[in-house]
Coordinates of C-alpha atoms in Angstrom, one line a residue:
X1 CA 0.1 0.1 0.2
X2 CA 1.5 3.3 -1.0
X3 CA 2.5 5.7 1.7
X4 CA 0.2 8.7 1.4
X5 CA 1.4 11.4 3.5
X6 CA 4.9 13.2 4.2
X7 CA 6.0 15.3 7.2
X8 CA 8.1 17.2 5.2
X9 CA 6.4 20.3 4.9
X10 CA 5.7 20.4 8.5
X11 CA 9.3 20.4 9.1
X12 CA 10.1 22.9 6.8
X13 CA 7.7 25.2 8.6
X14 CA 9.3 24.5 12.0
X15 CA 12.7 25.0 10.6
X16 CA 11.9 28.6 9.2
X17 CA 10.2 29.2 12.4
X18 CA 13.6 28.5 14.3
X19 CA 15.3 30.5 11.7
X20 CA 12.9 33.5 12.0
X21 CA 11.7 33.2 8.4
X22 CA 8.2 33.2 9.4
X23 CA 7.4 36.8 9.8
X24 CA 4.6 38.0 12.1
X25 CA 3.2 40.4 9.4
X26 CA 3.8 38.6 6.1
X27 CA 3.5 35.3 4.3
X28 CA 5.4 32.5 5.3
X29 CA 7.1 30.9 1.9
X30 CA 8.4 33.9 0.5
X31 CA 12.0 33.4 1.6
X32 CA 11.8 30.5 -1.2
X33 CA 11.0 33.3 -3.8
X34 CA 8.5 36.2 -4.2
X35 CA 6.8 36.3 -7.4
X36 CA 6.6 40.2 -6.9
X37 CA 10.2 40.5 -7.3
X38 CA 11.4 42.4 -10.6
X39 CA 14.3 40.1 -10.7
X40 CA 12.7 36.7 -10.5
X41 CA 11.5 36.4 -14.0
X42 CA 10.5 32.5 -13.6
X43 CA 8.0 33.0 -10.9
X44 CA 6.7 36.1 -12.3
X45 CA 6.0 34.2 -15.5
X46 CA 4.5 31.3 -13.3
X47 CA 2.3 33.6 -11.9
X48 CA 1.4 35.6 -15.0
X49 CA 0.7 32.5 -17.4
X50 CA 0.2 29.5 -15.3
X51 CA -2.2 31.1 -12.5
X52 CA -3.4 34.7 -13.1
X53 CA -4.6 33.5 -16.7
X54 CA -7.4 31.4 -15.2
X55 CA -8.7 33.7 -12.3
X56 CA -12.6 33.9 -12.7
X57 CA -14.7 35.4 -10.4
X58 CA -17.3 32.9 -11.4
X59 CA -15.5 29.9 -10.9
X60 CA -14.2 27.6 -8.0
X61 CA -10.6 26.9 -7.4
X62 CA -8.3 24.5 -5.3
X63 CA -5.2 24.8 -4.0
X64 CA -3.2 21.7 -2.8
X65 CA -0.4 22.9 -0.1
X66 CA -1.1 26.7 0.4
X67 CA 1.8 27.1 2.8
X68 CA 1.6 30.7 4.1
X69 CA -0.3 32.0 0.9
X70 CA 2.6 33.0 -1.3
X71 CA 0.5 32.1 -4.4
X72 CA -2.9 31.9 -2.8
X73 CA -2.8 35.7 -2.7
X74 CA -3.1 35.7 -6.5
X75 CA -6.4 33.3 -6.1
X76 CA -8.5 35.5 -4.2
X77 CA -10.7 36.8 -6.8
X78 CA -12.1 33.2 -7.4
X79 CA -15.9 32.9 -6.4
X80 CA -14.8 30.1 -3.8
X81 CA -11.4 28.6 -3.1
X82 CA -10.6 25.4 -1.2
X83 CA -7.3 25.2 0.2
X84 CA -6.0 21.4 1.0
X85 CA -3.3 20.5 3.5
X86 CA -2.8 17.4 5.7
X87 CA -1.3 19.1 8.1
X88 CA -3.6 21.7 10.8
X89 CA -0.4 23.6 11.6
X90 CA 0.1 24.6 8.3
X91 CA -3.6 25.6 7.7
X92 CA -3.2 27.4 10.9
X93 CA -0.4 29.5 9.5
X94 CA -2.0 30.2 6.5
X95 CA -5.3 31.4 8.1
X96 CA -3.3 34.5 10.0
X97 CA -3.3 36.2 6.8
X98 CA -6.4 34.8 4.8
X99 CA -9.6 34.6 6.9
X100 CA -11.6 35.4 3.8
X101 CA -15.1 33.8 4.2
X102 CA -14.9 32.4 0.8
X103 CA -12.0 30.3 1.3
X104 CA -12.7 27.1 2.4
X105 CA -9.9 25.3 4.5
X106 CA -9.7 21.3 4.3
X107 CA -7.5 19.1 6.3
X108 CA -7.2 15.8 4.2
X109 CA -6.2 12.6 5.1
X110 CA -2.9 12.4 2.8
X111 CA -4.4 12.6 -0.8
X112 CA -8.4 12.9 -0.5
X113 CA -10.4 16.0 -0.7
X114 CA -13.1 15.5 2.1
X115 CA -15.9 17.9 1.7
X116 CA -15.7 19.1 -1.7
X117 CA -18.6 18.6 -3.8
X118 CA -18.0 16.4 -6.5
X119 CA -17.3 18.0 -10.0
X120 CA -17.3 21.4 -8.5
X121 CA -13.5 22.6 -9.0
X122 CA -12.9 24.7 -12.2
X123 CA -9.6 25.0 -11.4
X124 CA -6.5 23.4 -9.4
X125 CA -3.1 24.8 -8.6
X126 CA -0.3 23.3 -6.9
X127 CA 3.4 25.0 -6.4
X128 CA 6.0 23.9 -4.0
X129 CA 4.3 20.7 -3.0
X130 CA 4.6 17.8 -5.8
X131 CA 8.2 18.4 -6.1
X132 CA 8.5 16.8 -2.5
X133 CA 6.0 14.1 -3.3
X134 CA 7.1 10.5 -4.5
X135 CA 5.5 9.4 -7.6
X136 CA 3.2 7.1 -5.5
X137 CA 1.5 9.9 -3.5
X138 CA 1.3 11.8 -6.8
X139 CA -0.6 9.2 -8.2
X140 CA -3.0 9.1 -5.5
X141 CA -3.6 12.5 -5.7
X142 CA -4.1 12.4 -9.4
X143 CA -6.7 9.5 -8.7
X144 CA -8.7 11.3 -6.2
X145 CA -8.9 14.6 -8.0
X146 CA -10.7 13.1 -10.8
X147 CA -13.9 12.9 -8.2
X148 CA -13.7 16.7 -7.5
X149 CA -13.2 18.3 -11.2
X150 CA -15.0 18.0 -14.4
X151 CA -14.2 17.9 -18.4
X152 CA -13.3 21.6 -18.5
X153 CA -11.1 21.7 -15.3
X154 CA -7.6 23.1 -15.9
X155 CA -5.0 21.6 -13.4
X156 CA -1.7 23.3 -13.0
X157 CA 1.1 21.4 -11.0
X158 CA 4.7 22.1 -10.7
X159 CA 7.0 19.0 -10.0
X160 CA 10.5 17.8 -9.4
X161 CA 12.7 17.5 -12.4
X162 CA 15.7 15.3 -11.5
X163 CA 17.1 15.7 -15.0
X164 CA 18.4 19.2 -13.4
X165 CA 21.4 19.8 -11.6
X166 CA 19.7 21.7 -8.9
X167 CA 17.0 19.1 -8.2
X168 CA 19.4 16.3 -7.9
X169 CA 21.2 18.7 -5.3
X170 CA 18.0 19.1 -3.3
X171 CA 17.6 16.1 -1.0
X172 CA 14.0 17.0 -0.3
X173 CA 12.9 16.8 -3.9
X174 CA 11.4 13.6 -5.0
X175 CA 12.7 11.3 -7.7
X176 CA 10.7 12.6 -10.8
X177 CA 11.0 13.9 -14.1
X178 CA 8.9 14.9 -17.2
X179 CA 8.9 11.6 -18.7
X180 CA 7.8 9.8 -15.3
X181 CA 5.4 12.6 -14.6
X182 CA 3.8 12.6 -18.2
X183 CA 3.4 8.9 -18.0
X184 CA 1.7 9.2 -14.4
X185 CA -1.0 11.7 -15.4
X186 CA -1.5 10.2 -19.0
X187 CA -2.3 6.7 -17.1
X188 CA -4.5 8.5 -14.7
X189 CA -6.9 9.7 -17.2
X190 CA -5.6 12.8 -18.1
X191 CA -4.4 14.6 -21.2
X192 CA -1.5 17.1 -21.2
X193 CA -2.1 20.5 -22.8
X194 CA 0.8 22.4 -22.0
X195 CA 4.2 22.2 -20.2
X196 CA 7.4 24.0 -19.5
X197 CA 10.7 22.2 -18.7
X198 CA 13.0 25.0 -19.1
X199 CA 11.4 27.8 -17.0
X200 CA 12.7 26.6 -13.7
X201 CA 15.9 25.8 -12.7
X202 CA 14.8 22.7 -10.6
X203 CA 11.8 21.6 -11.8
X204 CA 8.9 21.7 -14.3
X205 CA 5.2 22.9 -14.6
X206 CA 2.4 21.2 -16.3
X207 CA -1.3 22.1 -17.4
X208 CA -3.5 19.2 -18.2
X209 CA -7.3 18.0 -17.9
X210 CA -9.3 15.0 -18.0
X211 CA -8.9 13.1 -21.4

């Protein structure tokens, strides 16, 4: 049976607190890179092309692993926004800056989406999460996502690319690459619409939908 959870993200939060990287007034996670920074072209491209292009006030979105809200702040104009994490501590950190009533927090059991109505999600986004997940966990997420999305739902996920030296140097990155990720996505019943393997120096990003 696949291992469906990891404590790595909780350990990263605790490590950031010890190092003073969790600001009292600010977003946890910006120390990994701020999309607002004028010298961070890659993250600005993720923001503009892979996220903001899909924000729609008439639709519902789902973010897997919001962290402190580094990317969530660009998703606030969705009609409804689900944020999902396995760790209550991470959801509590997120809540400090995002108490909006249209944001619904979901503490899951590993890779599921309890309480989200079937077929209700129009857009899925995850950045900085799947880079740390082994393929069996990714495949479990892909299988469970099918219950809460529909035919036109767009899914955007960043994942580790061990073809790149920066990914191989990062011990927290999972053993993945574009070939294995494409296979996992397609075998889970999705069609890849768009991908970029060159934008990020340690990972890749992909948009897909139900086949």
